[in-house]
Short mmCIF file of C-alpha atoms and ligand atoms in Angstrom, two decimals:
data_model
loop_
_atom_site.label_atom_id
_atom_site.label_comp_id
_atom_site.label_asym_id
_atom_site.label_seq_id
_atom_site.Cartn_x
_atom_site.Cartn_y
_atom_site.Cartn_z
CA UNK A 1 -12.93 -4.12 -32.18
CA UNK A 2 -12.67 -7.55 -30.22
CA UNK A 3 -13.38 -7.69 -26.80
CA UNK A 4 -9.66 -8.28 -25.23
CA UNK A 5 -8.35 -5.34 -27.59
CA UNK A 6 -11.39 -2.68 -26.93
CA UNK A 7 -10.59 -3.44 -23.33
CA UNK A 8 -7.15 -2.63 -23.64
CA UNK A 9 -8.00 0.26 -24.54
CA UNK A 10 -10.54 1.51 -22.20
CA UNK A 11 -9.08 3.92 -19.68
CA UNK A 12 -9.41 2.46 -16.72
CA UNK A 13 -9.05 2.52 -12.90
CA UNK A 14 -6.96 0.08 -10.56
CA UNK A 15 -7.70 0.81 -6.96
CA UNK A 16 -6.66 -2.59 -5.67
CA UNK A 17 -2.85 -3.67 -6.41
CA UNK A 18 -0.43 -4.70 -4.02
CA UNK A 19 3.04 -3.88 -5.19
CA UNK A 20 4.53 -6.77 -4.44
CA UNK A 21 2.49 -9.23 -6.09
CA UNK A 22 2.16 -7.04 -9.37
CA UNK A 23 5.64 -7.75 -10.23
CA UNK A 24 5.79 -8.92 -13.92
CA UNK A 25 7.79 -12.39 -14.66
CA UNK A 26 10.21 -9.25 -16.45
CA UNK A 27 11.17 -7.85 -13.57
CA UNK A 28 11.47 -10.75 -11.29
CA UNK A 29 13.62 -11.70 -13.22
CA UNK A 30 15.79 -8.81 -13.49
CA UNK A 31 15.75 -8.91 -9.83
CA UNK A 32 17.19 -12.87 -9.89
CA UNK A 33 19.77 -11.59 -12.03
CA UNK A 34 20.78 -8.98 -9.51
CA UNK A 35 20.27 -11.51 -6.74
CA UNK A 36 22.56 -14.19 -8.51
CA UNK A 37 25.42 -11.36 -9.50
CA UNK A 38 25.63 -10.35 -5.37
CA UNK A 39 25.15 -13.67 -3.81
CA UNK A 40 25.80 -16.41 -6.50
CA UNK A 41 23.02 -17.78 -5.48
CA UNK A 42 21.11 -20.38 -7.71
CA UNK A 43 18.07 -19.63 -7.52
CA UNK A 44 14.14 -20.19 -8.47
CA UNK A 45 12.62 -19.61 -12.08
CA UNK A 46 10.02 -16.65 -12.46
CA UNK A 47 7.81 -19.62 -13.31
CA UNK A 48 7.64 -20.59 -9.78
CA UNK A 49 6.57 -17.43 -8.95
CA UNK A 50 3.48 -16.75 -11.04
CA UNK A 51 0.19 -18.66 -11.20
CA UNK A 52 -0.41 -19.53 -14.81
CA UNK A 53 -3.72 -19.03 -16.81
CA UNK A 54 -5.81 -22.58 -15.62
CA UNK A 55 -3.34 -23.12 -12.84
CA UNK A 56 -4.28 -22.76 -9.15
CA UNK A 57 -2.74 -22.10 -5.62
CA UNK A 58 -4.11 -22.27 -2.08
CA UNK A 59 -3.97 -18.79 -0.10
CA UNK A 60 -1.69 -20.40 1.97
CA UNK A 61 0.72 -21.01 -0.71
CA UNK A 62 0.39 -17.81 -2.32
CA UNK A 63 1.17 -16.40 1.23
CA UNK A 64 4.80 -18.35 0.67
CA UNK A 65 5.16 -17.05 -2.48
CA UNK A 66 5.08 -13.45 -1.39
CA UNK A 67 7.61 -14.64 0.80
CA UNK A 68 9.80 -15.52 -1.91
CA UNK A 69 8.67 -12.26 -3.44
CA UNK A 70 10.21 -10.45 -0.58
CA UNK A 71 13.40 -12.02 -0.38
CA UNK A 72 13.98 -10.13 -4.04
CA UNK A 73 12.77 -6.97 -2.65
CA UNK A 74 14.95 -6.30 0.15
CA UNK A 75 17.09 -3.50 -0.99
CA UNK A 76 16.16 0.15 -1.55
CA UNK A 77 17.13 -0.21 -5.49
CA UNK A 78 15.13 -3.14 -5.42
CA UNK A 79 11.89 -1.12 -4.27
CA UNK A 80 12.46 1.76 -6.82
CA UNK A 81 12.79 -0.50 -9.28
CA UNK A 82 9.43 -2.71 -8.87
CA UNK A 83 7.31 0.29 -8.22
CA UNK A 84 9.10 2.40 -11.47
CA UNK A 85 8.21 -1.10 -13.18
CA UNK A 86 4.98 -1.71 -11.85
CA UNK A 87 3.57 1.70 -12.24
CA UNK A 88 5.20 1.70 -16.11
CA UNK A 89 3.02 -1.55 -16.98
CA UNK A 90 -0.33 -0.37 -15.52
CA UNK A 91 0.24 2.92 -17.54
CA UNK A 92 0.92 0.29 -20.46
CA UNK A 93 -2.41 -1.25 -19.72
CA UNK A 94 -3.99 2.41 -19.98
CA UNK A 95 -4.63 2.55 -16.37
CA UNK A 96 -5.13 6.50 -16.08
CA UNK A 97 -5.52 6.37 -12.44
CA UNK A 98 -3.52 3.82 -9.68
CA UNK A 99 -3.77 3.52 -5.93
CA UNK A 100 -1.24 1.32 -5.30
CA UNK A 101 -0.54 -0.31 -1.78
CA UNK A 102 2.40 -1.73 -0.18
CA UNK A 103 3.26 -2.96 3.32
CA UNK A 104 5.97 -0.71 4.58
CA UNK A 105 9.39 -3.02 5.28
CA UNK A 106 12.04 -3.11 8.09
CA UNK A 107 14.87 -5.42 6.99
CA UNK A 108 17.62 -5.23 9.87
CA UNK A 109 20.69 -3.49 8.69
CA UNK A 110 19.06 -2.46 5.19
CA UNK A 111 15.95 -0.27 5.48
CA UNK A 112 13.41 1.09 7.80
CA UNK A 113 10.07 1.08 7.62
CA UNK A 114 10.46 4.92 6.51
CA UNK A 115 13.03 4.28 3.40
CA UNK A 116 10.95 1.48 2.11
CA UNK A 117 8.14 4.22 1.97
CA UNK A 118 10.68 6.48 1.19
CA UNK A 119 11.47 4.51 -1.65
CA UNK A 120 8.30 3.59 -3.00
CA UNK A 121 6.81 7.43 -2.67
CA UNK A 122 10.29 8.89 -4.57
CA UNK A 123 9.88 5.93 -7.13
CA UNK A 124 5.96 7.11 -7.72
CA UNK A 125 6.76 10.75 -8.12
CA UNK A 126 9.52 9.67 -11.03
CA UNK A 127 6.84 7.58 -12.82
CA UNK A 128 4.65 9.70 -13.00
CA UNK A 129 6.33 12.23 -14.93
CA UNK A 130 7.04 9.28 -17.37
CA UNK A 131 3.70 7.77 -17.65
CA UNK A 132 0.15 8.90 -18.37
CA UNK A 133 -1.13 7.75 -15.18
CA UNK A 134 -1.62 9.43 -11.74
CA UNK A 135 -1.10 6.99 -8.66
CA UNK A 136 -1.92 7.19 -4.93
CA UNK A 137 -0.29 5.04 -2.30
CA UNK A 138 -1.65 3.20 0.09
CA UNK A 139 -0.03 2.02 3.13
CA UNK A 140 -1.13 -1.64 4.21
CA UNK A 141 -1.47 -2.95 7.73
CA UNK A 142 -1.12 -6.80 7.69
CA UNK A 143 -3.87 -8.51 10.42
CA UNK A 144 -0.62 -11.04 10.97
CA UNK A 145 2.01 -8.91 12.37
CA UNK A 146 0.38 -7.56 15.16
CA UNK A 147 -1.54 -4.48 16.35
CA UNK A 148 1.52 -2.75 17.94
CA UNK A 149 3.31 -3.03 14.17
CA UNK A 150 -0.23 -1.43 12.17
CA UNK A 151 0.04 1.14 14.77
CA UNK A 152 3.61 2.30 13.42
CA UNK A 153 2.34 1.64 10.05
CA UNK A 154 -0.69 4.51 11.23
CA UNK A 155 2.26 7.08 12.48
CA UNK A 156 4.09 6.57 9.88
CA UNK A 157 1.31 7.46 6.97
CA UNK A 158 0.44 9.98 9.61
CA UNK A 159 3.83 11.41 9.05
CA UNK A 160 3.58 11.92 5.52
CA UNK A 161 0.71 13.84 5.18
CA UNK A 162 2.47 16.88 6.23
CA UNK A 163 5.42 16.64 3.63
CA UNK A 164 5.14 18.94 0.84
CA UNK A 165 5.58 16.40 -1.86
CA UNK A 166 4.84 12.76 -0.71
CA UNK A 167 1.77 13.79 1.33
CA UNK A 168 -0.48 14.70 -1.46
CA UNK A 169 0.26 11.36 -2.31
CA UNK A 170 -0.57 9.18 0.14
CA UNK A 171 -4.32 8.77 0.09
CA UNK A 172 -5.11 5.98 2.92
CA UNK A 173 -4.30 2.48 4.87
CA UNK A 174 -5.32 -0.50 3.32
CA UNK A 175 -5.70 -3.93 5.76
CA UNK A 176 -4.59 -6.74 4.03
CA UNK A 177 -2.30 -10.00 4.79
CA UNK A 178 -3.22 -13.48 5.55
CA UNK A 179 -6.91 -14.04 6.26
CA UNK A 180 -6.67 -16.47 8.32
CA UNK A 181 -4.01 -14.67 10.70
CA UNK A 182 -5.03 -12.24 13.76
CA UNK A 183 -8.77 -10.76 13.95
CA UNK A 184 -9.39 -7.75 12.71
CA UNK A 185 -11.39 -6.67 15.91
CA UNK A 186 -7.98 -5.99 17.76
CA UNK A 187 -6.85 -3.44 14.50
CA UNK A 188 -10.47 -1.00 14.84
CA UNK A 189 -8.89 1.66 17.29
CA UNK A 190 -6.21 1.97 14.58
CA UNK A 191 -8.51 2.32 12.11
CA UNK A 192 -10.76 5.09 13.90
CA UNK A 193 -7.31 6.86 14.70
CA UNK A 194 -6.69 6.84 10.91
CA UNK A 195 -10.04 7.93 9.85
CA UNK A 196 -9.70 10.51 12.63
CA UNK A 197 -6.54 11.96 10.56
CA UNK A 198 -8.21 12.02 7.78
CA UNK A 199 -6.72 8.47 5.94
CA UNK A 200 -9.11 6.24 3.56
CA UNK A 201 -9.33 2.78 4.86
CA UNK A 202 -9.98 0.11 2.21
CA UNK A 203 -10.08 -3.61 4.19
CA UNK A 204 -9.66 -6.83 2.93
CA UNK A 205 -12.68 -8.33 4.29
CA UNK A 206 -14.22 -11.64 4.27
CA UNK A 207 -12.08 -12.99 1.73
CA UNK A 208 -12.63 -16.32 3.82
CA UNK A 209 -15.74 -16.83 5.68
CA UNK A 210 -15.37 -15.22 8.99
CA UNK A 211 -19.05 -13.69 9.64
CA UNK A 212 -18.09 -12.49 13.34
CA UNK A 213 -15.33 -10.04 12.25
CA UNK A 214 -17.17 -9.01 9.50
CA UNK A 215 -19.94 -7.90 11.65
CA UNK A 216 -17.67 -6.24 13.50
CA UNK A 217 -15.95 -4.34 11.20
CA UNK A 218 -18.81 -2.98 8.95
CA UNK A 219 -20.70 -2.22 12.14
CA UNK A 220 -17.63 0.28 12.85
CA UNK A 221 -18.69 2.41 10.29
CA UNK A 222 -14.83 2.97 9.30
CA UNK A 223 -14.52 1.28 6.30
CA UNK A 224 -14.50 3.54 2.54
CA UNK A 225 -14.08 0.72 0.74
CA UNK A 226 -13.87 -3.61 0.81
CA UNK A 227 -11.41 -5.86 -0.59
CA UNK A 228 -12.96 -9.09 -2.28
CA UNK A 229 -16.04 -9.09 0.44
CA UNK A 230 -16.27 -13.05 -1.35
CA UNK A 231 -18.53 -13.93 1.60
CA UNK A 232 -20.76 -11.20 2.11
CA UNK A 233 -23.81 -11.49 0.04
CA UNK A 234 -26.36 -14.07 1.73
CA UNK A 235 -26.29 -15.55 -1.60
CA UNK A 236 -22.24 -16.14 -1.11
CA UNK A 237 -22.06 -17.82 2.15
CA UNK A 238 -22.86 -13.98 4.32
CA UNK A 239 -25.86 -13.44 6.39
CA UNK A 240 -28.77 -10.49 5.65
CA UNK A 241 -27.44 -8.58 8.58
CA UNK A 242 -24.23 -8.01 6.63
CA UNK A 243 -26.06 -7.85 3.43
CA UNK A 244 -27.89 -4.91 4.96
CA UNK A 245 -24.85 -3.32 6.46
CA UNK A 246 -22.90 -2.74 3.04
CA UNK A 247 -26.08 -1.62 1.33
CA UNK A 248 -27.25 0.76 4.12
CA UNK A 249 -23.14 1.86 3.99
CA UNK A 250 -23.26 1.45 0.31
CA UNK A 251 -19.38 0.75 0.41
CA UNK A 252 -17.95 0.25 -2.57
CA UNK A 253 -16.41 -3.43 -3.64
CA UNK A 254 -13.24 -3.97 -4.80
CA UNK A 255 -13.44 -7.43 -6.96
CA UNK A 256 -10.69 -9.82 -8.09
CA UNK A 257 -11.69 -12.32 -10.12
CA UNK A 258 -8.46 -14.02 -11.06
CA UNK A 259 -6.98 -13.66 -7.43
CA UNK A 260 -10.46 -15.21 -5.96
CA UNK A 261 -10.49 -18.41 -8.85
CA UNK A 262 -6.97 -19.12 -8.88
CA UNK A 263 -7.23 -19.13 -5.08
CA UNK A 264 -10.19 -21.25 -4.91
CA UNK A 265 -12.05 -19.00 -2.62
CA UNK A 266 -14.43 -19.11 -5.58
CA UNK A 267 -15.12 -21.82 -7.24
CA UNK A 268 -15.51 -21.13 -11.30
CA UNK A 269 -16.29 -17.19 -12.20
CA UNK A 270 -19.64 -18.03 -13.26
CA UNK A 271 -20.21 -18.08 -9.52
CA UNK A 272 -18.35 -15.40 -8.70
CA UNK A 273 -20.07 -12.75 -6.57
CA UNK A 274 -19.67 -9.84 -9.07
CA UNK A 275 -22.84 -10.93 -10.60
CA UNK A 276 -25.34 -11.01 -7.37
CA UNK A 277 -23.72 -6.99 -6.58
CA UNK A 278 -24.40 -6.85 -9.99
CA UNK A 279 -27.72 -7.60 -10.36
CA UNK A 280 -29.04 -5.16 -6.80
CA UNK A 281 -26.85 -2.35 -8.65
CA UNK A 282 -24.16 -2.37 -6.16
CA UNK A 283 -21.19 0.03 -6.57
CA UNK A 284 -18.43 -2.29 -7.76
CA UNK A 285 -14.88 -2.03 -8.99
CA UNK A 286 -12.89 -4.38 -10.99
CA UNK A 287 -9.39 -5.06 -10.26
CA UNK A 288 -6.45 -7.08 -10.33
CA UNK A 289 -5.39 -7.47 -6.59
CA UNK A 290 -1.75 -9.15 -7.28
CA UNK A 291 -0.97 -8.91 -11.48
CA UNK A 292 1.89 -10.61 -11.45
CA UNK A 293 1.34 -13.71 -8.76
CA UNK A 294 -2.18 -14.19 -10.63
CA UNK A 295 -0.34 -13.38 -14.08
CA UNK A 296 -2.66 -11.13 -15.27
CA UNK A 297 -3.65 -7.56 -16.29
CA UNK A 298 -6.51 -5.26 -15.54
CA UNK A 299 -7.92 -5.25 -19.05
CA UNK A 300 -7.75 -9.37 -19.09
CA UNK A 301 -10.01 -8.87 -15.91
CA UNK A 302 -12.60 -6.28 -17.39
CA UNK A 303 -13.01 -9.42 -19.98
CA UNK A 304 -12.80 -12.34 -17.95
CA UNK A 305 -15.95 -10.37 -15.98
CA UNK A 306 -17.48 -9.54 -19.93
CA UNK A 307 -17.58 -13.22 -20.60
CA UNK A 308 -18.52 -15.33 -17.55
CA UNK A 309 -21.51 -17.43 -18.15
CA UNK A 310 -24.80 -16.30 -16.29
CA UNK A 311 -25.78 -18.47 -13.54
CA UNK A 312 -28.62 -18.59 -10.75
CA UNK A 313 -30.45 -15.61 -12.88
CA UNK A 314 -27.06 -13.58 -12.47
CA UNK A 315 -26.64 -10.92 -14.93
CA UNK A 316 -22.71 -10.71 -16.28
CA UNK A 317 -23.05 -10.75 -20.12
CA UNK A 318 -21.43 -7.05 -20.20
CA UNK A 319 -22.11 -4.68 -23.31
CA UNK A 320 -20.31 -1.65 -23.98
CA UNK A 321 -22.48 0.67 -21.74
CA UNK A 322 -21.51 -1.79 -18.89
CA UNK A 323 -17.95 -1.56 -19.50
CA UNK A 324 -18.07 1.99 -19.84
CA UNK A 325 -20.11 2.07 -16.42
CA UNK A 326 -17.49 -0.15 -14.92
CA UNK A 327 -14.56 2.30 -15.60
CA UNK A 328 -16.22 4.97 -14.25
CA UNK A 329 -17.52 3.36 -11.19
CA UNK A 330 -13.56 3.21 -10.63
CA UNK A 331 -13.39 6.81 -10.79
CA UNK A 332 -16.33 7.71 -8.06
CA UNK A 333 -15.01 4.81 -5.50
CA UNK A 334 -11.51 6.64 -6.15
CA UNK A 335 -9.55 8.54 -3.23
CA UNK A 336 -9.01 11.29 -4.58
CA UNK A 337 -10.31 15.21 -3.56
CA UNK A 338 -13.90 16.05 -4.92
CA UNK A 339 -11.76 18.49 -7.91
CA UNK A 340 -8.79 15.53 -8.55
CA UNK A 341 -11.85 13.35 -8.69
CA UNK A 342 -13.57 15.41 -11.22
CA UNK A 343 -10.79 15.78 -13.41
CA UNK A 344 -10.15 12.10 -14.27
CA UNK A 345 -14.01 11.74 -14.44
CA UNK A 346 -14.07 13.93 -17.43
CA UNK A 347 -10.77 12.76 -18.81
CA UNK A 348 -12.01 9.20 -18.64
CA UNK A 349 -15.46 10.16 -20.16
CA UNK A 350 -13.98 11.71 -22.88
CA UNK A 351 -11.76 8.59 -23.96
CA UNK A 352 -14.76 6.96 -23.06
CA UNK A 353 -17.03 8.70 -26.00
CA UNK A 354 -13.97 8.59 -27.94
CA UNK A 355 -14.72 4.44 -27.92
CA UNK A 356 -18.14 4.49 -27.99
CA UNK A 357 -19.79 1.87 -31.18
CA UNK A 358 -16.54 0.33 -31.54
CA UNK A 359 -17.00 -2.80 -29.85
CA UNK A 360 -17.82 -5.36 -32.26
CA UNK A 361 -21.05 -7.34 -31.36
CA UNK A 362 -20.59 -10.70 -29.35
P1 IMP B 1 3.29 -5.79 -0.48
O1 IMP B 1 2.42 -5.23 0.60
O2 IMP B 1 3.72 -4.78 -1.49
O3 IMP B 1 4.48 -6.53 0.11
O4 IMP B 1 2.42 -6.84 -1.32
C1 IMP B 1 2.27 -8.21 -0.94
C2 IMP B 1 1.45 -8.34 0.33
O5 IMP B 1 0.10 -7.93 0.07
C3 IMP B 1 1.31 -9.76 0.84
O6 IMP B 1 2.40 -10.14 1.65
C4 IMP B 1 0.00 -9.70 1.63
O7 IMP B 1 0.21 -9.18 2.92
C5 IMP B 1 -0.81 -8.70 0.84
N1 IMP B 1 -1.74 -9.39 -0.08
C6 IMP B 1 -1.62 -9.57 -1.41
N2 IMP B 1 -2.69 -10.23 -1.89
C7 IMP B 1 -3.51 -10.44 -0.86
C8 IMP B 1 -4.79 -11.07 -0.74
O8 IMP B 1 -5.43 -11.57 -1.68
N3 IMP B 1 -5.30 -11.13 0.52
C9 IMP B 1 -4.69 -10.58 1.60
N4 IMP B 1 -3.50 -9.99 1.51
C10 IMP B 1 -2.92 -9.92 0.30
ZN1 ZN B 2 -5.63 -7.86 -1.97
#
């Protein structure tokens, strides 16, 4: 089997997706149709939305285009529609287990903060009967808006946990939003208060350089698991003393190649910092971060990673084994319960076996 098709059909683990930048050029625009039937308004081309394969885009421009994103989004049909459709094409993709995560919305005179949720969680429970794919939810803070607005965010996830059939799945707060915007000092109380109740944190984290908050934030102890961590590794632009914080915490990474090239917080993927986790055996986790702003797919990220070309002594020329390792290390950096977690292990192993020898040599 090729490489792009044998990856397709690993089973495989997403643990870092934001719903709305996994919207598929399909659905956007489905939603611009909608959009153009109520308001008659012309409007932009999915095109504009998307980052094509070669193409690049600041962060600060992909911040606007979430912006545009959201302005699509706004209705409660809207949001059960995007997570029905997102959820659909990661189950497509053979995804057998999603956490998704979503910043929960107040638009004035449309939806609270608790019907986006609402929404999204009533949505997940609908696709899952559907699909083959069990999904999580994960509620994001964004460092921009402010710490009195992750604290509702907090209450609110808080909230759910008690409800008899949204609480089983929602599985922990993610921190995410523009990198440059807020500290992420101010948000720690919030975070031990959510560890306290029990919630998973996964944090974006050093996505830019920012060595002070990083400290300051892995020195909490609070964090399960890290978003991009792109300057981290002393190799990468970090310093040892957070080199030995995430080893000594051995805290998972969740890596987005795509998201990090296309941004240009990395330069080409041969220097991507996959490889240098890599090589000291780090736990890592491949993922897609935003599918549909980055246009791509989980399984076109398991290969981009399978093909980069070594550098500095790196080691990314992946065989099967290390694909098969890959998916799994999805499954033990997962939030689920030790006996959730066990089932997909062995469901995933066996699909796994079920591949094994089929790759055709490279
Ligand atoms: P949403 O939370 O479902 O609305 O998904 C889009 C949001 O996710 C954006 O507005 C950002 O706050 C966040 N996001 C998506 N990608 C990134 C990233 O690479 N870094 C930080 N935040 C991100
Ligand atoms: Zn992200």
């Amino acid at each position: 089997m090729e490489l792009l098709r044998y990856c397709t059909n690993l089973p495989k683990v997403e643990l870092h997706a934001h719903l709305n930048g996994s919207l598929s050029d399909a659905t956007v625009l489905g939603l611009l149709k909608t959009r153009t039937q109520r308001d008659a308004d012309p409007s932009l081309a999915a095109a504009e939305v998307t980052i094509k394969k070669g193409h690049q885009r600041t962060l600060e421009e992909c911040f606007q285009v979430f912006g545009i994103l959201h302005s699509l989004t706004d209705t409660l049909e809207a949001v059960q529609t995007i997570t029905r459709d997102v959820i659909r094409e990661f189950a497509a993709d053979n995804v057998r287990y999603l956490e998704l995560r979503t910043t929960p919305k107040h638009v004035p005179d449309r939806m609270t903060k608790k019907q986006y949720m609402d929404a999204v969680l009533q949505a997940t429970v609908e696709a899952m009967v559907s699909h083959n794919i069990r999904v999580r939810l994960l509620l994001s803070i964004d460092r921009a808006r402010g710490v009195e607005d992750a604290w509702s965010t907090l209450h609110l996830a808080k909230d759910y946990l008690n409800h008899t059939v949204f609480g089983p799945l929602v599985c922990g707060l993610d921190v995410s939003g523009n990198p440059v915007c807020g500290d992420l000092q101010d948000y720690l109380p919030v975070l031990q208060a959510a560890r306290s109740c029990g919630l998973k944190l996964a944090v974006h984290l050093a996505e830019v350089p920012s060595e002070t908050e990083a400290l300051a934030v892995l020195n909490s102890g609070l964090v399960d698991r890290i978003g991009h961590g792109t300057f981290l590794h002393p190799a990468s632009g970090g310093s040892q003393a957070l080199h030995t914080l995430l080893k000594d915490q051995n805290i998972p990474l969740e890596l987005c190649m795509s998201s990090n090239v296309k941004t240009g917080t990395v330069k080409t993927p041969s220097e991507h910092h996959l490889g240098l986790w890599r090589k000291e055996n780090h736990p890592l986790v491949i993922c897609t971060d935003d599918k549909g702003v980055f246009s791509t797919s989980l399984s076109e990220e398991f290969v981009l990673c399978a093909q980069v070309r070594p550098i500095r002594g790196q080691t990314f020329s992946f065989c099967e084994e290390d694909l098969h390792s890959l998916s799994l290390s999805g499954v033990e950096a997962a939030f689920l319960s030790p006996t959730d977690k066990q089932t997909l292990r062995r469901e995933v192993q066996q699909e796994l076996d079920a591949l094994k020898g089929k790759l055709a040599s490279r």
